[in-house]
Coordinates of C-alpha atoms and ligand atoms in Angstrom, one line a residue:
X28 CA 130.0 93.0 76.7
X29 CA 130.3 95.2 73.6
X30 CA 132.2 98.3 74.7
X31 CA 133.3 100.6 71.9
X32 CA 136.3 102.8 72.8
X33 CA 135.7 106.5 73.1
X34 CA 136.8 108.4 70.0
X35 CA 139.0 111.4 70.5
X36 CA 137.2 113.7 68.1
X37 CA 133.6 114.6 69.1
X38 CA 131.2 116.0 66.6
X39 CA 128.7 118.8 66.9
X40 CA 125.3 117.3 67.7
X41 CA 122.1 119.1 66.8
X42 CA 119.0 117.9 68.6
X43 CA 115.7 118.3 66.9
X44 CA 112.1 117.5 67.7
X45 CA 110.8 114.9 65.2
X46 CA 107.3 115.1 63.8
X47 CA 106.0 111.5 63.9
X48 CA 104.0 112.3 60.7
X49 CA 107.3 112.8 58.8
X50 CA 107.6 109.2 57.7
X51 CA 111.2 109.4 56.5
X52 CA 112.4 110.8 59.8
X53 CA 110.2 108.5 61.9
X54 CA 111.6 105.5 60.0
X55 CA 115.2 106.6 60.6
X56 CA 114.3 107.2 64.3
X57 CA 112.9 103.6 64.5
X58 CA 115.9 102.1 62.6
X59 CA 118.4 103.7 65.1
X60 CA 116.7 102.0 68.0
X61 CA 116.4 98.7 66.1
X62 CA 120.2 98.8 65.3
X63 CA 121.2 99.8 68.8
X64 CA 119.1 97.0 70.4
X65 CA 120.3 94.4 67.9
X66 CA 123.9 94.8 69.3
X67 CA 122.9 95.2 72.9
X68 CA 120.2 92.7 73.8
X69 CA 120.0 88.9 73.4
X70 CA 116.4 88.7 72.1
X71 CA 114.7 90.9 69.5
X72 CA 111.6 92.4 71.3
X73 CA 111.9 95.7 69.6
X74 CA 108.6 97.0 68.3
X75 CA 107.8 96.4 64.6
X76 CA 107.9 99.3 62.2
X77 CA 104.2 99.0 61.5
X78 CA 103.1 99.1 65.1
X79 CA 105.6 101.8 66.1
X80 CA 104.4 104.0 63.2
X81 CA 100.7 103.4 64.0
X82 CA 101.3 104.1 67.7
X83 CA 103.5 107.2 67.4
X84 CA 101.2 109.0 64.9
X85 CA 98.2 108.7 67.3
X86 CA 97.3 111.4 69.7
X87 CA 97.0 110.0 73.2
X88 CA 95.2 111.4 76.1
X89 CA 97.2 109.4 78.8
X90 CA 100.8 110.3 77.7
X91 CA 102.3 113.2 75.9
X92 CA 105.2 111.9 73.8
X93 CA 108.1 113.9 72.3
X94 CA 110.5 112.3 69.8
X95 CA 114.0 113.7 69.6
X96 CA 116.5 113.1 66.9
X97 CA 120.3 113.8 67.2
X98 CA 121.8 114.9 64.0
X99 CA 125.5 115.1 63.0
X100 CA 126.2 116.7 59.7
X101 CA 122.5 116.5 58.8
X102 CA 122.2 112.8 59.4
X103 CA 120.2 111.4 62.3
X104 CA 122.4 109.1 64.5
X105 CA 120.6 109.3 67.8
X106 CA 116.9 108.8 68.8
X107 CA 115.1 109.5 72.0
X108 CA 111.5 109.2 73.1
X109 CA 110.3 111.2 76.1
X110 CA 107.0 110.2 77.6
X111 CA 105.0 112.4 80.1
X112 CA 102.2 110.6 81.9
X113 CA 99.0 112.8 82.0
X114 CA 96.7 111.0 84.4
X115 CA 99.1 110.6 87.3
X116 CA 102.8 110.8 88.1
X117 CA 102.9 114.4 86.9
X118 CA 106.2 114.9 88.6
X119 CA 108.0 112.5 86.2
X120 CA 108.9 111.7 82.6
X121 CA 110.3 108.5 81.1
X122 CA 112.9 108.5 78.4
X123 CA 114.5 105.9 76.1
X124 CA 117.8 106.8 74.4
X125 CA 119.4 105.1 71.4
X126 CA 122.5 105.8 69.4
X127 CA 123.3 104.0 66.2
X128 CA 126.2 101.5 66.8
X129 CA 128.3 103.3 64.1
X130 CA 128.2 106.5 66.2
X131 CA 128.4 105.4 69.8
X132 CA 130.9 106.9 72.2
X133 CA 130.8 110.3 70.4
X134 CA 128.6 112.1 73.0
X135 CA 125.5 111.8 70.8
X136 CA 123.7 110.0 73.7
X137 CA 124.8 112.7 76.2
X138 CA 123.4 115.4 73.9
X139 CA 120.1 113.6 73.7
X140 CA 119.9 113.0 77.4
X141 CA 120.6 116.7 78.2
X142 CA 117.9 117.8 75.7
X143 CA 115.4 115.3 77.1
X144 CA 115.7 116.9 80.6
X145 CA 114.8 120.3 79.0
X146 CA 111.8 118.8 77.3
X147 CA 110.5 117.4 80.5
X148 CA 111.4 120.4 82.7
X149 CA 109.3 122.6 80.3
X150 CA 106.4 120.3 81.3
X151 CA 107.1 120.9 85.0
X152 CA 108.5 117.4 85.5
X153 CA 111.2 117.0 88.1
X154 CA 112.3 113.4 87.7
X155 CA 113.5 111.5 84.6
X156 CA 113.2 107.7 84.6
X157 CA 114.9 105.4 82.2
X158 CA 115.7 101.7 81.7
X159 CA 119.1 100.2 81.0
X160 CA 119.4 96.5 79.9
X161 CA 122.5 94.5 80.8
X162 CA 123.6 90.8 80.8
X163 CA 122.6 88.9 84.0
X164 CA 126.1 89.2 85.5
X165 CA 127.7 92.0 83.6
X166 CA 127.6 95.7 83.0
X167 CA 126.6 97.2 79.6
X168 CA 127.1 100.4 77.6
X169 CA 123.5 101.4 78.5
X170 CA 124.1 101.0 82.2
X171 CA 127.5 102.8 82.1
X172 CA 125.9 105.6 80.0
X173 CA 123.0 106.0 82.4
X174 CA 125.3 106.1 85.4
X175 CA 127.6 108.6 83.6
X176 CA 124.5 110.8 83.0
X177 CA 123.7 110.8 86.8
X178 CA 120.9 108.3 86.9
X179 CA 120.9 106.1 90.0
X180 CA 119.6 102.5 90.2
X181 CA 116.1 102.2 91.6
X182 CA 115.0 98.7 90.9
X183 CA 116.5 95.6 89.2
X184 CA 114.2 93.3 87.2
X185 CA 115.3 89.9 85.9
X186 CA 114.2 89.7 82.3
X187 CA 113.0 86.2 81.5
X188 CA 111.8 84.2 78.5
X189 CA 109.8 81.1 78.1
X190 CA 109.4 78.9 75.0
X191 CA 105.8 78.0 74.9
X192 CA 105.8 74.7 72.8
X193 CA 108.7 73.4 74.8
X194 CA 106.9 74.0 78.2
X195 CA 103.3 73.2 77.5
X196 CA 103.7 69.7 78.8
X197 CA 104.0 71.3 82.3
X198 CA 100.6 73.1 82.2
X199 CA 98.2 70.2 83.1
X200 CA 100.0 69.3 86.3
X201 CA 100.5 73.0 87.3
X202 CA 96.8 73.8 86.7
X203 CA 95.7 70.8 88.7
X204 CA 98.1 71.6 91.6
X205 CA 96.8 75.2 91.6
X206 CA 93.1 74.3 91.3
X207 CA 93.3 72.2 94.5
X208 CA 94.3 75.4 96.3
X209 CA 91.6 77.8 95.1
X210 CA 88.3 76.0 95.3
X211 CA 86.6 79.3 96.2
X212 CA 87.7 81.2 93.1
X213 CA 87.0 81.0 89.4
X214 CA 89.6 81.6 86.8
X215 CA 88.3 83.6 83.8
X216 CA 89.9 84.6 80.5
X217 CA 89.2 87.3 78.0
X218 CA 90.8 89.0 75.0
X219 CA 91.2 92.7 74.1
X220 CA 88.2 94.0 76.1
X221 CA 87.8 93.7 79.8
X222 CA 84.3 92.2 80.4
X223 CA 82.0 95.0 81.6
X224 CA 81.4 93.3 85.0
X225 CA 85.1 93.3 85.8
X226 CA 86.0 96.8 84.7
X227 CA 85.7 98.3 88.2
X228 CA 87.8 95.5 89.7
X229 CA 90.4 95.8 86.9
X230 CA 90.7 99.5 87.7
X231 CA 91.2 98.8 91.4
X232 CA 93.9 96.2 90.7
X233 CA 95.7 98.6 88.4
X234 CA 95.6 101.3 91.0
X235 CA 97.1 98.9 93.6
X236 CA 100.0 97.9 91.4
X237 CA 102.5 100.5 92.6
X238 CA 101.8 99.7 96.2
X239 CA 101.7 96.0 95.9
X240 CA 104.5 95.1 93.4
X241 CA 108.1 95.8 94.5
X242 CA 109.1 99.3 93.3
X243 CA 112.5 99.6 95.0
X244 CA 113.7 103.2 95.2
X245 CA 111.5 104.2 92.2
X246 CA 109.8 107.6 92.9
X247 CA 106.4 106.6 91.5
X248 CA 102.9 107.1 92.7
X249 CA 99.8 104.9 92.1
X250 CA 98.2 105.2 88.7
X251 CA 94.6 106.6 88.4
X252 CA 92.2 104.3 86.5
X253 CA 88.6 104.6 85.5
X254 CA 86.4 102.9 82.9
X255 CA 87.1 105.6 80.4
X256 CA 90.9 105.0 80.6
X257 CA 90.3 101.3 80.1
X258 CA 88.1 101.8 77.1
X259 CA 90.5 104.4 75.5
X260 CA 93.3 101.9 75.9
X261 CA 91.3 99.2 74.2
X262 CA 90.5 101.5 71.2
X263 CA 94.1 102.4 70.9
X264 CA 95.2 98.8 71.0
X265 CA 92.7 98.0 68.2
X266 CA 94.1 100.7 66.0
X267 CA 97.7 99.7 66.6
X268 CA 97.3 95.9 66.1
X269 CA 98.0 95.1 69.8
X270 CA 96.1 92.2 71.3
X271 CA 95.7 91.7 75.1
X272 CA 95.3 88.1 76.2
X273 CA 94.2 88.2 79.8
X274 CA 93.2 85.9 82.7
X275 CA 91.6 86.9 86.0
X276 CA 90.7 85.4 89.3
X277 CA 87.1 85.9 90.5
X278 CA 86.0 85.5 94.2
X279 CA 82.7 84.0 95.3
X280 CA 81.0 87.3 95.3
X281 CA 81.9 88.0 91.7
X282 CA 84.7 90.5 92.3
X283 CA 87.8 90.4 90.1
X284 CA 90.7 89.9 92.6
X285 CA 93.5 89.1 90.3
X286 CA 94.7 89.7 86.8
X287 CA 97.5 88.8 84.4
X288 CA 98.0 90.1 80.8
X289 CA 100.0 89.2 77.8
X290 CA 100.5 91.6 74.9
X291 CA 100.9 90.3 71.3
X292 CA 101.2 92.4 68.2
X293 CA 99.6 91.3 65.0
X294 CA 102.7 92.7 63.2
X295 CA 105.1 90.5 65.2
X296 CA 103.0 87.5 66.2
X297 CA 105.9 85.1 66.9
X298 CA 106.5 86.6 70.4
X299 CA 104.6 88.3 73.1
X300 CA 105.2 90.2 76.3
X301 CA 103.9 89.0 79.6
X302 CA 103.1 92.3 81.4
X303 CA 101.5 92.8 84.8
X304 CA 100.2 90.1 87.1
X305 CA 98.6 91.0 90.4
X306 CA 96.5 89.2 93.1
X307 CA 94.9 91.6 95.6
X308 CA 96.1 91.3 99.2
X309 CA 93.7 89.2 101.1
X310 CA 93.4 86.7 98.2
X311 CA 97.0 85.6 98.2
X312 CA 98.3 82.1 99.1
X313 CA 95.7 80.3 97.0
X314 CA 98.0 79.7 93.9
X315 CA 95.9 82.2 91.9
X316 CA 98.9 83.8 90.3
X317 CA 100.0 80.4 89.0
X318 CA 96.4 79.4 88.0
X319 CA 95.9 82.6 86.0
X320 CA 99.2 82.4 84.2
X321 CA 98.7 78.8 83.2
X322 CA 95.2 79.6 82.0
X323 CA 96.5 82.5 80.0
X324 CA 99.4 80.5 78.4
X325 CA 96.8 78.0 77.3
X326 CA 94.5 80.7 75.8
X327 CA 97.4 82.3 74.1
X328 CA 98.5 79.0 72.5
X329 CA 94.9 78.4 71.3
X330 CA 94.3 81.9 69.9
X331 CA 97.8 82.8 68.8
X332 CA 99.4 79.5 67.7
X333 CA 102.2 81.4 66.0
X334 CA 103.3 83.0 69.3
X335 CA 106.2 80.8 70.4
X336 CA 108.1 82.9 72.9
X337 CA 107.2 85.2 75.8
X338 CA 109.3 87.7 77.6
X339 CA 108.7 89.1 81.1
X340 CA 110.4 91.1 83.8
X341 CA 110.2 90.8 87.5
X342 CA 111.9 92.5 90.3
X343 CA 114.6 90.3 91.7
X344 CA 113.1 90.6 95.1
X345 CA 109.6 89.5 94.0
X346 CA 109.9 85.9 95.4
X347 CA 106.2 84.9 94.7
X348 CA 106.2 85.9 91.1
X349 CA 109.7 84.5 90.5
X350 CA 108.5 81.1 91.9
X351 CA 105.5 81.1 89.5
X352 CA 107.7 82.0 86.6
X353 CA 110.2 79.3 87.4
X354 CA 107.4 76.7 87.6
X355 CA 106.3 77.8 84.1
X356 CA 109.8 77.3 82.7
X357 CA 110.9 80.9 82.4
X358 CA 114.7 81.4 82.4
X359 CA 116.6 84.6 83.0
X360 CA 118.3 86.1 80.0
X361 CA 119.2 89.7 81.0
X362 CA 118.6 92.4 83.5
X363 CA 116.6 95.6 83.3
X364 CA 117.8 98.3 85.6
X365 CA 115.2 100.9 86.3
X366 CA 116.9 104.2 86.9
X367 CA 116.0 107.7 87.8
X368 CA 117.6 111.2 88.3
X369 CA 116.3 114.6 89.3
X370 CA 116.2 117.0 86.4
Ligands
COA13 C1 123.6 103.9 75.8 C2 123.8 104.7 74.5 C3 122.6 105.5 74.2 C4 125.0 105.6 74.7 O1 125.1 106.5 73.6 P1 126.6 107.1 73.2 O2 126.3 108.2 72.3 O3 127.5 106.1 72.8 O4 127.0 107.7 74.6 P2 128.0 109.0 74.9 O5 129.1 108.9 73.9 O6 127.2 110.2 74.9 O7 128.5 108.6 76.4 C5 128.4 109.5 77.5 C6 129.1 108.8 78.6 O8 128.5 107.5 79.0 C7 129.5 106.6 79.3 N1 129.5 105.5 78.3 C8 128.7 105.4 77.2 N2 128.9 104.3 76.5 C9 129.9 103.6 77.2 C10 130.5 102.4 77.0 N3 130.3 101.6 75.9 N4 131.5 102.0 77.9 C11 131.8 102.8 78.9 N5 131.2 104.0 79.2 C12 130.2 104.4 78.3 C13 130.8 107.3 79.3 O9 131.0 107.8 80.6 C14 130.5 108.4 78.3 O10 131.3 109.6 78.5 P3 132.9 109.6 77.9 O11 132.8 109.0 76.5 O12 133.3 111.0 77.9 O13 133.7 108.7 78.8 C15 124.2 103.7 73.3 O14 125.2 102.8 73.8 C16 123.0 102.8 73.0 O15 122.2 103.1 72.1 N6 122.9 101.6 73.6 C17 121.7 100.7 73.4 C18 120.4 101.2 74.0 C19 120.6 101.7 75.5 O16 121.2 101.0 76.2 N7 120.0 102.9 75.8 C20 120.3 103.6 77.0 C21 119.6 103.1 78.2 S1 119.7 104.2 79.5

């Protein structure tokens, strides 16, 4: 673990709100996160400059975002992003904190964190959530920092990667094995836009997520979804070069009862992120999770042949999802510790 020693002299840190339309400052903000992740995480999944710039300059109706820069002697060395959900979870905010490796252990991170609480409190939030990454069996500066700042651990996710070309030989047998167990369901795939006939089912599944996926001690409430939110998200993705490759499970009456999604950016097409996967209760035990994921891997390979690596995260306690991921060849490379503190 990289663990720079604390330096005896601490500088005066000036925290400023960064206007995302100021490209010079936004670029510096992005670079600080990029440099901090490069020395603290085993794989580079940090967002590209192009997609970050496109995303942060867009007004969103689902999240209010505040960018903070930490300046020492007029140079920005620390960068935070505070996100306030607007449709649900109005009690909480989520922050990411980065300090450039050249200025760590000088209380820049501490100043950013304290400022972020004020930002969120002014929007009537009472809880701050953050994520710290750490090696599978070790601590990390991020984890020690979050603990020092009073965050407590709420949920531990194993972060996993799978190399697609090296594992595609597994897919035929897995799909066959799964198909034998779900004769009453169809597996469907789509890209970027949820087919109109599945939008209602997709919203229901998203609203179930918090209750159905392990959340540990995290103080979160179910999200609220409707067709408008789905369509706004699709428009946003289109503007920021994000593609969603998705597979769903459809029951005999035509209802969407399961979904899995992969996100790939056109600005960083060599890797993607496997985000949520859910099968509704009542439809579990038919290998639908495995069937959807295999179908989605295949579709991704066909549509995005340059995408070679996927990353995902699952709660350690999520036995069903972990079994599916293991069958697909995912291997654990780090941990994500989801943390929270009252503010
Ligand atoms: C985590 C991070 C933001 C900390 O920034 P920082 O400016 O170095 O942190 P600070 O100097 O303000 O540290 C505040 C306290 O956190 C703890 N801490 C921070 N880094 C630590 C480390 N490497 N080892 C041990 N304790 C550490 C200490 O208790 C420290 O107080 P002290 O120096 O008086 O002992 C920085 O290491 C970073 O950018 N890491 C990569 C991204 C990341 O992990 N983000 C945070 C996730 S919550």
